[in-house]
């Protein structure tokens, strides 16, 4: 956590950006570039989870909710753009005269849609976080609550097929803010936007981690009471991290829609939310690159291994997850540090415990 | 730094029916090293918890004109009341400098929080020097020795600019030399601040206390100078038999 070389990380982001933005479009087929774009979307959400969970200690098990806010905002806009002056096809399937639901109407506007992608998660996470953190809800309670919220939202969408497309989801988008989505050049553009957003999110957390706020966040994670006794309200510290992470999930969700071409409740429910967490744990939740790379690895595993062995993929993932948690609790990104430590261990003092010990027990 | 005094009157704390502290009154002024002693479970830590808002209490605890009881923890801190914990609690993954920087940061604007730190605040340099931790600036707090962690906690209170320092067993588990150093440190910082030390160790108390309050089973048993308190037959009775253990200064960390 006390990495003395922030500039090294910055050049790491630079290399990552070159790989994503310049190399990948040159060497990958359309199909794999599109897949990579999808992984970038998950990675954007994962970067936020790394911030909230890895650095802030909040086990955000329901990021699918915020992913959904961005995804459905975008999907409604693209659906309306495709439908033009008419009511979207799936709505008139059951009732040819069905009017457009009132909450769809503003999503005709590009500006409103973009604003919604940013503001909806900020407001929801702000209100939710304020209510929970001020009351001192944390740990497993917070995790269960956030997960329940994702389940509730997925169920709500499933059960409102006329308004939201239900389990079938929203799909068949033809345009993306005026660009024809079928055009390969436009597909590359959409990919580049997602990749650029991922790089920007990495830059944002890079700055957050090296800032005083980043130190305060780690302090709050490890000893919330102590932070309170220094005159801070830890609820506010956590709230900021939580809101940022929600915003990133929403951005990831928004870009997921034009890239994948469909959004359904399955992409935002409990299983999807846990898969996002899994990627972050896999890569290393507290590190800068760990969450993004972990999410991309899990995404890649899903498309390659998942299509080769659709049955056993889930088990492979589960097994991998257990192995990582058992032997590398800080994820794959802690491997290099581990090597270095074992090599110069003997003479040195034991390294500080990495466990995020709650200092609830400090008083007696 | 401050002329205000800490005045505790008729403090009472109840834990679901069990009265841990009742009718406790004492005061502490800048310039003296005030001690709160008593056997294990006497209610010393609970008194500090009550003053700092960690447990609910009735009665009154005033800093100058301001009533502390009933306020939120971080607001009491902002009034200038700082404390340490019986088990040293520093941010183990952060360096000494980062620990102090956070302690010094309460007045910073949100915008400045989003920037990286450049250089070291003058107050931090001063606190490092005062507590002898200058050489440990870049050390992760988790690998400091036990004594150094306690000093780091005190240093954090100094940069936090606390007017009142409530130290809960600051020398528990320290070596003889570390105790002496801590005593000197406490005396130095008490010149301009209100310092209340909760201790177990009678030797340490004898050497450094100006005035002492003895708690027993949640009540004040005796109050006065070291000599007065030691001469009190009631105090002798309470400590009889355990006097040896106390003189050795057994850290009572088992009670957590
Ligand atoms: N949170 C709590 N709930 C119930 N009892 C408590 C609590 N905290 C302290 N006590 C009890 O109050 C009494 C005083 O404890 P404490 O103030 O920690 O004593 P000490 O003087 O050793 O610091 C003890 O009997 C302890 O068991
Ligand atoms: Mg105690």
Coordinates of C-alpha atoms and ligand atoms in Angstrom, one line a residue:
Chain A
X1 CA 0.0 0.0 0.0
X2 CA 2.9 2.2 0.7
X3 CA 4.3 1.9 -2.8
X4 CA 7.0 4.4 -3.1
X5 CA 6.9 4.5 -6.9
X6 CA 3.6 6.0 -8.2
X7 CA 5.3 7.0 -11.4
X8 CA 6.0 3.3 -12.1
X9 CA 2.3 2.6 -11.9
X10 CA 1.6 5.5 -14.2
X11 CA 3.9 4.2 -16.9
X12 CA 2.2 0.9 -16.4
X13 CA -1.1 2.5 -17.2
X14 CA 0.6 4.0 -20.3
X15 CA 1.7 0.6 -21.5
X16 CA -1.7 -0.8 -20.9
X17 CA -3.3 2.1 -22.8
X18 CA -1.0 1.5 -25.8
X19 CA -1.8 -2.2 -25.8
X20 CA -5.6 -1.6 -25.6
X21 CA -5.9 1.4 -27.9
X22 CA -3.2 0.9 -30.5
X23 CA -2.0 -2.7 -30.6
X24 CA -5.3 -4.6 -30.0
X25 CA -7.2 -3.0 -32.9
X26 CA -4.3 -3.9 -35.2
X27 CA -3.8 -7.5 -34.2
X28 CA -7.2 -8.8 -33.1
X29 CA -10.0 -10.1 -35.4
X30 CA -13.3 -8.2 -35.2
X31 CA -14.8 -11.0 -33.1
X32 CA -12.0 -10.9 -30.5
X33 CA -11.9 -7.1 -30.5
X34 CA -15.6 -7.0 -29.7
X35 CA -15.0 -9.6 -26.9
X36 CA -12.1 -7.5 -25.6
X37 CA -14.5 -4.5 -25.5
X38 CA -16.9 -6.5 -23.4
X39 CA -14.1 -7.4 -21.0
X40 CA -13.2 -3.7 -20.8
X41 CA -16.7 -3.0 -19.6
X42 CA -16.4 -5.5 -16.8
X43 CA -13.0 -4.2 -16.0
X44 CA -14.4 -0.7 -15.6
X45 CA -16.8 -2.0 -13.0
X46 CA -14.0 -4.0 -11.5
X47 CA -11.8 -1.0 -11.0
X48 CA -14.6 0.5 -9.0
X49 CA -15.0 -2.7 -6.9
X50 CA -11.3 -2.6 -6.3
X51 CA -11.7 1.0 -4.9
X52 CA -14.7 0.2 -2.7
X53 CA -13.7 -3.3 -1.6
X54 CA -10.0 -3.5 -2.0
X55 CA -9.1 -0.1 -0.6
X56 CA -12.3 0.7 1.3
X57 CA -13.2 -2.6 2.8
X58 CA -16.9 -2.5 1.6
X59 CA -17.8 -5.8 0.1
X60 CA -20.0 -4.5 -2.7
X61 CA -21.8 -7.7 -3.8
X62 CA -24.5 -5.9 -5.8
X63 CA -22.6 -3.8 -8.3
X64 CA -25.0 -5.2 -10.9
X65 CA -27.5 -2.6 -9.7
X66 CA -25.3 0.2 -10.8
X67 CA -24.1 -1.7 -13.9
X68 CA -27.9 -1.9 -14.7
X69 CA -28.5 1.8 -14.3
X70 CA -25.9 2.6 -16.9
X71 CA -26.8 -0.3 -19.1
X72 CA -30.6 0.2 -19.2
X73 CA -30.2 4.0 -19.6
X74 CA -28.1 3.3 -22.6
X75 CA -30.3 0.5 -23.9
X76 CA -33.5 2.5 -23.6
X77 CA -31.9 5.3 -25.6
X78 CA -30.6 3.0 -28.3
X79 CA -33.9 1.2 -28.5
X80 CA -35.7 4.5 -29.0
X81 CA -33.2 5.6 -31.5
X82 CA -33.7 2.4 -33.4
X83 CA -37.5 2.6 -33.2
X84 CA -37.6 6.2 -34.4
X85 CA -41.0 7.7 -34.1
X86 CA -42.7 4.4 -33.4
X87 CA -43.1 2.6 -30.1
X88 CA -40.4 -0.1 -29.6
X89 CA -41.5 -3.4 -31.1
X90 CA -41.5 -5.5 -27.9
X91 CA -44.0 -3.2 -26.3
X92 CA -46.6 -3.5 -29.0
X93 CA -46.2 -7.3 -29.1
X94 CA -49.0 -7.8 -26.5
X95 CA -51.0 -4.7 -27.1
X96 CA -50.7 -2.9 -30.5
X97 CA -51.9 0.4 -29.1
X98 CA -49.6 0.4 -26.0
X99 CA -48.2 3.9 -25.3
X100 CA -44.6 4.5 -24.5
X101 CA -44.2 4.4 -20.7
X102 CA -43.6 7.8 -19.3
X103 CA -40.2 7.0 -17.8
X104 CA -38.9 6.1 -21.3
X105 CA -39.8 9.4 -22.8
X106 CA -36.8 11.5 -21.6
X107 CA -34.4 8.8 -22.8
X108 CA -35.0 10.0 -26.3
X109 CA -32.6 12.8 -25.5
X110 CA -28.9 12.1 -25.9
X111 CA -28.0 14.6 -23.2
X112 CA -30.5 13.2 -20.7
X113 CA -29.2 9.7 -21.3
X114 CA -25.6 10.6 -20.8
X115 CA -26.6 12.6 -17.7
X116 CA -28.6 9.6 -16.4
X117 CA -25.7 7.3 -16.8
X118 CA -23.6 9.5 -14.6
X119 CA -26.2 10.9 -12.1
X120 CA -28.4 7.9 -11.4
X121 CA -25.6 5.8 -9.8
X122 CA -24.2 8.8 -8.0
X123 CA -27.6 9.6 -6.5
X124 CA -28.6 6.1 -5.7
X125 CA -25.2 5.2 -4.2
X126 CA -25.1 8.5 -2.4
X127 CA -28.5 8.0 -0.7
X128 CA -28.0 4.3 0.0
X129 CA -24.4 4.8 1.2
X130 CA -25.4 7.7 3.4
X131 CA -28.2 5.7 5.0
X132 CA -26.1 2.6 5.6
X133 CA -22.7 4.1 6.5
X134 CA -24.1 6.7 8.9
X135 CA -25.9 3.8 10.7
X136 CA -22.7 1.9 10.9
X137 CA -23.9 -1.0 8.6
X138 CA -20.9 -2.9 7.5
X139 CA -19.2 -6.2 6.9
X140 CA -21.5 -9.1 6.0
X141 CA -24.7 -7.0 6.6
X142 CA -23.6 -4.5 4.0
X143 CA -22.7 -7.3 1.6
X144 CA -26.0 -9.1 2.0
X145 CA -27.9 -5.9 1.6
X146 CA -26.2 -4.8 -1.6
X147 CA -26.6 -8.3 -3.0
X148 CA -30.3 -8.3 -2.1
X149 CA -30.7 -5.1 -4.0
X150 CA -29.2 -6.6 -7.1
X151 CA -31.6 -9.6 -6.8
X152 CA -34.5 -7.3 -6.3
X153 CA -33.7 -5.1 -9.4
X154 CA -33.2 -8.2 -11.6
X155 CA -36.5 -9.6 -10.4
X156 CA -38.3 -6.3 -11.0
X157 CA -36.9 -6.1 -14.6
X158 CA -37.8 -9.8 -15.2
X159 CA -41.4 -9.2 -14.1
X160 CA -42.0 -6.0 -16.2
X161 CA -41.7 -7.5 -19.6
X162 CA -43.9 -4.8 -21.2
X163 CA -41.9 -1.9 -19.8
X164 CA -38.4 -3.2 -19.7
X165 CA -38.3 -6.3 -22.0
X166 CA -38.2 -8.7 -19.1
X167 CA -36.0 -11.7 -19.3
X168 CA -35.6 -11.3 -23.0
X169 CA -33.9 -8.0 -22.4
X170 CA -33.4 -5.1 -24.7
X171 CA -31.5 -5.8 -28.0
X172 CA -31.4 -5.3 -31.7
X173 CA -29.9 -1.8 -31.5
X174 CA -29.2 -0.3 -35.0
X175 CA -27.7 3.0 -34.1
X176 CA -25.3 4.4 -31.5
X177 CA -25.8 8.1 -31.2
X178 CA -26.3 8.3 -35.0
X179 CA -23.6 5.8 -35.9
X180 CA -24.7 2.6 -37.6
X181 CA -23.7 -0.2 -35.3
X182 CA -23.3 -2.8 -38.0
X183 CA -20.5 -0.8 -39.6
X184 CA -17.1 -2.5 -38.7
X185 CA -15.5 0.9 -38.4
X186 CA -18.1 2.1 -35.9
X187 CA -17.6 -1.1 -34.0
X188 CA -14.0 -0.3 -33.6
X189 CA -14.9 3.2 -32.5
X190 CA -17.3 1.8 -29.8
X191 CA -14.5 -0.5 -28.7
X192 CA -12.0 2.4 -28.5
X193 CA -14.5 4.4 -26.4
X194 CA -14.8 1.5 -23.9
X195 CA -11.0 1.0 -23.8
X196 CA -10.4 4.7 -23.3
X197 CA -12.9 4.9 -20.5
X198 CA -11.1 2.0 -18.8
X199 CA -7.8 3.8 -19.0
X200 CA -9.4 6.9 -17.6
X201 CA -10.9 4.9 -14.7
X202 CA -7.4 3.5 -14.0
X203 CA -6.0 7.0 -14.1
X204 CA -8.7 8.2 -11.7
X205 CA -8.0 5.5 -9.1
X206 CA -4.3 5.9 -9.6
X207 CA -4.7 9.5 -8.5
X208 CA -7.1 8.5 -5.7
X209 CA -4.7 5.9 -4.4
X210 CA -1.7 8.2 -4.2
X211 CA -3.8 11.1 -2.8
X212 CA -4.3 11.7 0.9
X213 CA -7.8 10.4 0.4
X214 CA -6.4 7.1 -0.6
X215 CA -4.4 6.9 2.6
X216 CA -7.4 7.9 4.6
X217 CA -9.5 5.2 2.9
X218 CA -7.1 2.5 3.7
X219 CA -6.9 3.8 7.3
X220 CA -10.7 3.7 7.5
X221 CA -10.8 0.2 6.1
X222 CA -8.3 -1.1 8.7
X223 CA -9.3 0.9 11.7
X224 CA -12.6 2.7 11.3
X225 CA -12.9 3.6 15.0
X226 CA -9.4 5.1 15.1
X227 CA -10.2 7.3 12.2
X228 CA -13.3 8.5 14.0
X229 CA -11.0 9.4 17.0
X230 CA -8.9 11.6 14.7
X231 CA -12.0 13.7 14.1
X232 CA -13.1 12.4 10.7
X233 CA -16.5 10.8 10.0
X234 CA -15.6 7.5 8.5
X235 CA -19.1 7.3 6.9
X236 CA -18.1 10.2 4.6
X237 CA -14.9 8.6 3.6
X238 CA -16.6 5.4 2.6
X239 CA -19.4 7.2 0.9
X240 CA -17.0 8.9 -1.5
X241 CA -15.4 5.6 -2.5
X242 CA -18.8 3.9 -2.8
X243 CA -20.2 6.6 -5.1
X244 CA -17.1 6.5 -7.3
X245 CA -17.4 2.7 -7.6
X246 CA -21.1 2.9 -8.5
X247 CA -20.3 5.5 -11.2
X248 CA -17.7 3.2 -12.7
X249 CA -20.1 0.3 -12.7
X250 CA -22.6 2.4 -14.5
X251 CA -20.2 3.5 -17.1
X252 CA -19.2 -0.1 -17.7
X253 CA -22.8 -1.1 -18.0
X254 CA -23.5 1.7 -20.5
X255 CA -20.7 0.7 -22.8
X256 CA -21.6 -3.0 -22.5
X257 CA -24.9 -2.4 -24.4
X258 CA -23.6 -1.2 -27.7
X259 CA -20.7 -3.6 -27.6
X260 CA -22.6 -6.8 -26.7
X261 CA -25.9 -5.7 -28.4
X262 CA -28.2 -7.0 -25.6
X263 CA -28.8 -6.4 -22.0
X264 CA -30.9 -8.8 -19.8
X265 CA -31.5 -9.2 -16.1
X266 CA -29.0 -12.1 -16.1
X267 CA -26.2 -9.6 -16.7
X268 CA -27.0 -7.6 -13.6
X269 CA -28.4 -10.1 -11.1
X270 CA -26.8 -11.9 -8.2
X271 CA -24.7 -14.3 -10.3
X272 CA -23.3 -11.5 -12.5
X273 CA -22.6 -9.3 -9.4
X274 CA -20.6 -12.2 -7.8
X275 CA -18.7 -12.8 -11.1
X276 CA -17.6 -9.2 -11.0
X277 CA -16.3 -9.7 -7.4
X278 CA -14.7 -12.9 -8.4
X279 CA -12.6 -11.2 -11.1
X280 CA -11.5 -8.6 -8.6
X281 CA -10.5 -11.1 -6.0
X282 CA -8.7 -13.1 -8.6
X283 CA -6.6 -10.3 -9.8
X284 CA -6.0 -8.7 -6.4
X285 CA -8.5 -6.4 -4.9
X286 CA -6.3 -3.8 -3.4
X287 CA -3.9 -3.4 -6.3
X288 CA -4.2 -0.9 -9.1
X289 CA -4.2 -3.3 -12.0
X290 CA -5.4 -6.4 -10.3
X291 CA -9.2 -5.8 -10.5
X292 CA -9.1 -4.8 -14.2
X293 CA -6.9 -7.6 -15.2
X294 CA -8.7 -10.1 -13.1
X295 CA -12.1 -9.1 -14.6
X296 CA -10.6 -9.4 -18.1
X297 CA -9.2 -12.8 -17.3
X298 CA -12.5 -14.1 -16.0
X299 CA -14.3 -12.6 -19.1
X300 CA -11.8 -14.3 -21.4
X301 CA -12.2 -17.5 -19.5
X302 CA -15.9 -17.3 -20.0
X303 CA -15.7 -16.8 -23.7
X304 CA -13.0 -19.3 -24.5
X305 CA -13.2 -22.0 -21.9
X306 CA -16.9 -21.4 -21.5
X307 CA -17.6 -22.1 -25.1
X308 CA -15.3 -25.2 -25.2
X309 CA -16.6 -26.7 -22.0
X310 CA -19.9 -24.9 -21.3
X311 CA -20.8 -27.4 -18.6
X312 CA -17.5 -27.4 -16.6
X313 CA -16.6 -23.8 -17.0
X314 CA -18.4 -22.8 -13.8
X315 CA -16.6 -25.5 -11.9
X316 CA -13.2 -24.5 -13.3
X317 CA -13.9 -20.9 -12.3
X318 CA -15.0 -22.0 -8.8
X319 CA -11.9 -24.2 -8.3
X320 CA -9.6 -21.4 -9.5
X321 CA -11.3 -19.0 -7.2
X322 CA -10.8 -21.3 -4.2
X323 CA -7.2 -21.9 -5.0
X324 CA -6.5 -18.2 -5.3
X325 CA -8.3 -17.3 -2.1
X326 CA -6.4 -20.1 -0.2
X327 CA -2.9 -19.5 -1.5
X328 CA -3.0 -15.9 -2.6
X329 CA -5.5 -14.0 -0.6
X330 CA -4.4 -10.8 -2.2
X331 CA -4.8 -12.1 -5.7
X332 CA -2.5 -12.8 -8.5
X333 CA -1.0 -9.3 -8.5
X334 CA 0.6 -10.1 -5.1
X335 CA 2.7 -12.8 -6.7
X336 CA 5.7 -10.7 -7.5
X337 CA 5.8 -9.1 -4.0
X338 CA 5.5 -12.6 -2.6
X339 CA 8.5 -13.8 -4.6
X340 CA 10.6 -10.9 -3.5
X341 CA 9.6 -11.4 0.1
X342 CA 10.5 -15.1 0.2
X343 CA 13.8 -14.4 -1.4
X344 CA 15.0 -11.9 1.2
X345 CA 12.9 -13.2 4.1
X346 CA 15.0 -15.0 6.7
X347 CA 17.1 -12.2 8.1
X348 CA 14.3 -9.6 7.9
X349 CA 11.6 -9.0 10.4
X350 CA 8.2 -10.6 9.6
X351 CA 6.2 -8.5 7.2
X352 CA 3.1 -6.7 8.7
X353 CA 0.0 -8.7 8.7
X354 CA -2.0 -7.9 5.6
X355 CA -5.3 -9.0 7.2
X356 CA -7.8 -6.2 7.3
X357 CA -8.2 -6.6 11.1
X358 CA -11.2 -4.7 12.3
X359 CA -10.1 -2.7 15.2
X360 CA -13.4 -3.0 16.9
X361 CA -11.7 -4.7 19.8
X362 CA -9.3 -1.9 20.6
X363 CA -11.2 -0.7 23.6
X364 CA -11.7 -2.9 26.6
Chain B
X1 CA -2.3 26.4 24.5
X2 CA -5.4 26.3 26.6
X3 CA -6.6 27.6 29.9
X4 CA -9.7 25.6 30.0
X5 CA -9.9 22.6 32.3
X6 CA -11.6 19.3 32.0
X7 CA -14.2 18.9 34.7
X8 CA -16.0 15.6 35.1
X9 CA -18.9 15.6 37.5
X10 CA -21.0 12.8 38.8
X11 CA -20.2 10.5 35.8
X12 CA -22.3 7.4 35.6
X13 CA -22.1 4.6 33.0
X14 CA -24.3 1.6 32.9
X15 CA -24.0 -1.5 30.7
X16 CA -27.4 -3.2 30.5
X17 CA -28.0 -3.1 34.2
X18 CA -24.3 -3.4 35.3
X19 CA -23.1 -0.1 36.7
X20 CA -19.5 0.3 35.6
X21 CA -19.0 3.8 36.8
X22 CA -21.0 5.9 39.2
X23 CA -20.7 9.2 40.9
X24 CA -17.2 9.8 39.6
X25 CA -16.0 13.4 39.7
X26 CA -12.5 14.8 39.0
X27 CA -10.9 17.6 37.2
X28 CA -7.7 18.1 35.2
X29 CA -5.8 21.3 34.4
X30 CA -3.2 22.2 31.9
X31 CA 0.3 21.9 33.3
X32 CA -0.3 18.9 35.5
X33 CA 0.0 15.2 34.8
X34 CA -3.2 13.8 36.1
X35 CA -3.4 10.1 36.9
X36 CA -6.4 7.8 37.1
X37 CA -5.5 4.6 38.7
X38 CA -7.2 1.5 40.1
X39 CA -7.3 -2.2 39.9
X40 CA -8.5 -4.1 36.8
X41 CA -12.1 -3.5 36.0
X42 CA -12.3 -0.4 38.2
X43 CA -13.8 1.6 35.4
X44 CA -10.8 3.7 34.2
X45 CA -11.2 2.9 30.5
X46 CA -14.9 3.3 30.8
X47 CA -14.4 6.9 32.1
X48 CA -12.3 7.7 29.0
X49 CA -14.8 6.0 26.8
X50 CA -17.6 8.2 28.3
X51 CA -15.6 11.4 27.9
X52 CA -14.8 10.6 24.3
X53 CA -18.4 9.6 23.4
X54 CA -17.7 5.9 22.8
X55 CA -20.2 4.9 25.5
X56 CA -23.3 6.7 26.7
X57 CA -23.1 8.3 30.1
X58 CA -25.0 10.6 32.4
X59 CA -23.6 13.4 34.5
X60 CA -21.3 15.9 33.0
X61 CA -17.9 16.2 31.4
X62 CA -17.0 19.8 30.5
X63 CA -14.0 21.2 28.6
X64 CA -14.2 24.8 29.5
X65 CA -17.7 25.9 28.7
X66 CA -18.5 23.0 26.4
X67 CA -20.4 19.9 27.5
X68 CA -18.9 16.7 25.9
X69 CA -21.4 14.1 27.0
X70 CA -24.0 13.4 24.4
X71 CA -21.9 14.6 21.4
X72 CA -20.8 12.4 18.5
X73 CA -17.3 11.0 18.7
X74 CA -15.8 13.0 15.9
X75 CA -17.4 16.2 17.2
X76 CA -15.8 15.7 20.6
X77 CA -12.4 15.2 18.8
X78 CA -13.0 18.4 17.0
X79 CA -13.4 20.2 20.3
X80 CA -9.8 19.1 21.1
X81 CA -10.2 15.9 23.0
X82 CA -7.8 13.1 21.8
X83 CA -7.2 9.7 23.2
X84 CA -5.0 6.6 22.8
X85 CA -6.2 3.0 23.2
X86 CA -5.0 0.4 25.6
X87 CA -4.0 -1.8 22.7
X88 CA -2.0 0.5 20.5
X89 CA -4.1 1.2 17.5
X90 CA -2.2 2.7 14.6
X91 CA -2.8 2.2 10.9
X92 CA -0.5 -0.8 10.4
X93 CA -0.3 -0.8 6.6
X94 CA 0.5 2.9 6.5
X95 CA 3.9 4.4 7.2
X96 CA 4.6 6.5 10.3
X97 CA 4.4 9.6 8.1
X98 CA 1.1 8.6 6.6
X99 CA -0.3 7.9 10.0
X100 CA 0.7 11.3 11.2
X101 CA -0.5 13.0 8.0
X102 CA -3.9 11.5 8.5
X103 CA -3.9 12.7 12.1
X104 CA -3.0 16.2 11.0
X105 CA -5.5 16.3 8.2
X106 CA -8.8 17.0 9.9
X107 CA -8.7 20.7 8.8
X108 CA -7.9 20.0 5.2
X109 CA -10.4 20.8 2.5
X110 CA -11.9 18.0 0.5
X111 CA -10.1 19.2 -2.6
X112 CA -6.7 19.0 -1.0
X113 CA -7.5 15.5 0.2
X114 CA -7.6 14.5 -3.5
X115 CA -4.0 15.5 -4.0
X116 CA -0.9 13.6 -3.1
X117 CA 1.1 14.8 -0.2
X118 CA 4.1 17.0 -0.9
X119 CA 6.7 17.4 1.9
X120 CA 6.0 17.1 5.6
X121 CA 3.9 19.5 7.7
X122 CA 5.9 21.4 10.3
X123 CA 3.7 20.1 13.1
X124 CA 4.6 16.5 12.0
X125 CA 8.3 17.2 12.0
X126 CA 7.9 18.6 15.5
X127 CA 5.9 15.7 16.8
X128 CA 8.4 13.2 15.3
X129 CA 11.2 14.9 17.1
X130 CA 9.3 15.1 20.3
X131 CA 8.5 11.4 20.3
X132 CA 11.9 10.3 18.9
X133 CA 10.4 8.7 15.8
X134 CA 12.2 10.9 13.2
X135 CA 14.2 7.9 12.0
X136 CA 11.1 5.8 11.4
X137 CA 9.4 8.2 9.0
X138 CA 9.0 5.7 6.2
X139 CA 8.5 2.6 8.4
X140 CA 5.2 0.8 8.1
X141 CA 3.5 1.3 11.5
X142 CA 2.8 -2.4 11.7
X143 CA 6.5 -3.3 12.2
X144 CA 7.2 -0.7 14.9
X145 CA 8.0 -2.0 18.3
X146 CA 5.2 -2.0 20.9
X147 CA 6.7 1.1 22.6
X148 CA 7.1 2.9 19.3
X149 CA 3.5 2.3 18.4
X150 CA 2.4 4.0 21.7
X151 CA 4.7 6.9 20.9
X152 CA 3.2 7.1 17.4
X153 CA -0.2 7.3 19.0
X154 CA 0.9 10.2 21.2
X155 CA 2.6 11.9 18.2
X156 CA -0.7 11.6 16.4
X157 CA -2.5 13.4 19.2
X158 CA 0.2 16.1 19.1
X159 CA -0.2 16.8 15.4
X160 CA -4.0 16.6 15.8
X161 CA -3.5 19.5 18.1
X162 CA -5.4 18.0 21.0
X163 CA -6.0 20.2 24.0
X164 CA -6.8 17.2 26.1
X165 CA -4.9 13.9 25.9
X166 CA -6.4 10.9 27.4
X167 CA -3.8 8.2 27.5
X168 CA -5.0 4.7 28.3
X169 CA -2.1 2.7 29.9
X170 CA 0.6 4.2 27.7
X171 CA 3.4 2.2 29.3
X172 CA 1.8 -1.2 29.5
X173 CA 4.3 -3.8 28.1
X174 CA 7.2 -1.3 27.8
X175 CA 10.7 -1.9 29.0
X176 CA 12.1 0.1 31.9
X177 CA 13.9 2.6 29.7
X178 CA 10.9 3.0 27.5
X179 CA 8.8 3.8 30.5
X180 CA 11.2 6.5 31.6
X181 CA 11.2 8.0 28.1
X182 CA 7.4 8.0 28.0
X183 CA 7.2 9.6 31.4
X184 CA 9.5 12.4 30.3
X185 CA 7.5 12.8 27.1
X186 CA 4.2 13.0 29.0
X187 CA 5.6 15.6 31.4
X188 CA 6.9 17.7 28.5
X189 CA 3.7 17.7 26.6
X190 CA 1.6 18.3 29.7
X191 CA 3.1 21.8 30.1
X192 CA 0.7 23.3 27.7
X193 CA -2.1 20.6 27.6
X194 CA -4.4 18.7 29.8
X195 CA -3.0 15.2 30.2
X196 CA -4.9 12.4 31.9
X197 CA -3.0 9.1 32.2
X198 CA -4.8 5.9 33.1
X199 CA -2.2 3.6 34.7
X200 CA -1.7 0.4 36.5
X201 CA 1.9 0.8 37.2
X202 CA 2.4 2.4 40.7
X203 CA 6.1 3.0 40.1
X204 CA 5.4 5.0 37.0
X205 CA 2.6 6.9 38.8
X206 CA 4.9 7.8 41.7
X207 CA 7.5 9.2 39.4
X208 CA 5.4 11.3 37.1
X209 CA 2.0 12.1 38.7
X210 CA 1.1 15.5 40.0
X211 CA -2.4 14.5 41.2
X212 CA -4.1 11.2 41.4
X213 CA -7.6 9.8 41.5
X214 CA -8.1 6.2 42.6
X215 CA -11.0 4.3 41.2
X216 CA -12.4 1.2 42.7
X217 CA -15.4 -0.7 41.5
X218 CA -16.6 2.3 39.5
X219 CA -16.4 4.8 42.3
X220 CA -13.7 7.3 43.5
X221 CA -11.9 5.8 46.4
X222 CA -9.4 8.6 47.0
X223 CA -8.1 11.7 45.4
X224 CA -5.1 13.9 46.0
X225 CA -1.3 14.1 45.6
X226 CA 0.8 11.0 45.3
X227 CA 1.7 11.2 49.0
X228 CA -1.8 11.7 50.1
X229 CA -3.2 8.9 48.1
X230 CA -0.5 6.5 49.2
X231 CA -1.1 7.4 52.8
X232 CA -4.9 6.6 52.5
X233 CA -5.7 3.4 54.4
X234 CA -8.6 2.6 52.0
X235 CA -6.2 2.7 49.1
X236 CA -3.7 0.5 50.9
X237 CA -6.5 -2.0 51.6
X238 CA -7.6 -2.2 48.0
X239 CA -4.1 -2.7 46.7
X240 CA -3.1 -5.1 49.5
X241 CA -2.0 -8.4 48.2
X242 CA -2.1 -7.1 44.6
X243 CA 0.5 -4.5 45.4
X244 CA 3.4 -6.6 44.0
X245 CA 1.7 -7.3 40.8
X246 CA 0.9 -3.7 40.4
X247 CA 4.4 -2.5 41.2
X248 CA 5.6 -4.8 38.4
X249 CA 3.1 -3.2 36.1
X250 CA 1.4 -6.2 34.7
X251 CA -0.2 -5.1 31.5
X252 CA -3.9 -5.8 31.8
X253 CA -4.4 -6.5 28.2
X254 CA -6.1 -9.8 28.9
X255 CA -9.3 -8.0 29.8
X256 CA -10.1 -7.0 26.2
Ligands
LIG1 N1 -19.0 -2.7 26.7 C1 -19.1 -3.2 27.9 N2 -20.2 -4.0 28.2 C2 -20.3 -4.5 29.5 N3 -19.4 -4.3 30.5 C3 -18.4 -3.6 30.2 C4 -18.1 -3.0 29.0 N4 -16.9 -2.3 29.0 C5 -16.5 -2.5 30.3 N5 -17.3 -3.2 31.0 C6 -17.2 -3.6 32.4 O1 -17.0 -2.4 33.2 C7 -16.1 -2.6 34.2 C8 -15.0 -1.5 34.1 O2 -14.2 -1.8 32.9 P1 -13.0 -0.9 32.5 O3 -13.4 0.5 32.5 O4 -12.5 -1.5 31.2 O5 -11.9 -1.2 33.6 P2 -10.4 -0.7 33.7 O6 -10.4 0.2 34.9 O7 -9.6 -1.9 33.9 O8 -10.1 0.0 32.5 C9 -15.5 -4.0 34.1 O9 -16.2 -4.8 35.0 C10 -15.9 -4.4 32.7 O10 -16.1 -5.8 32.6
LIG2 MG1 -8.7 -0.4 31.0

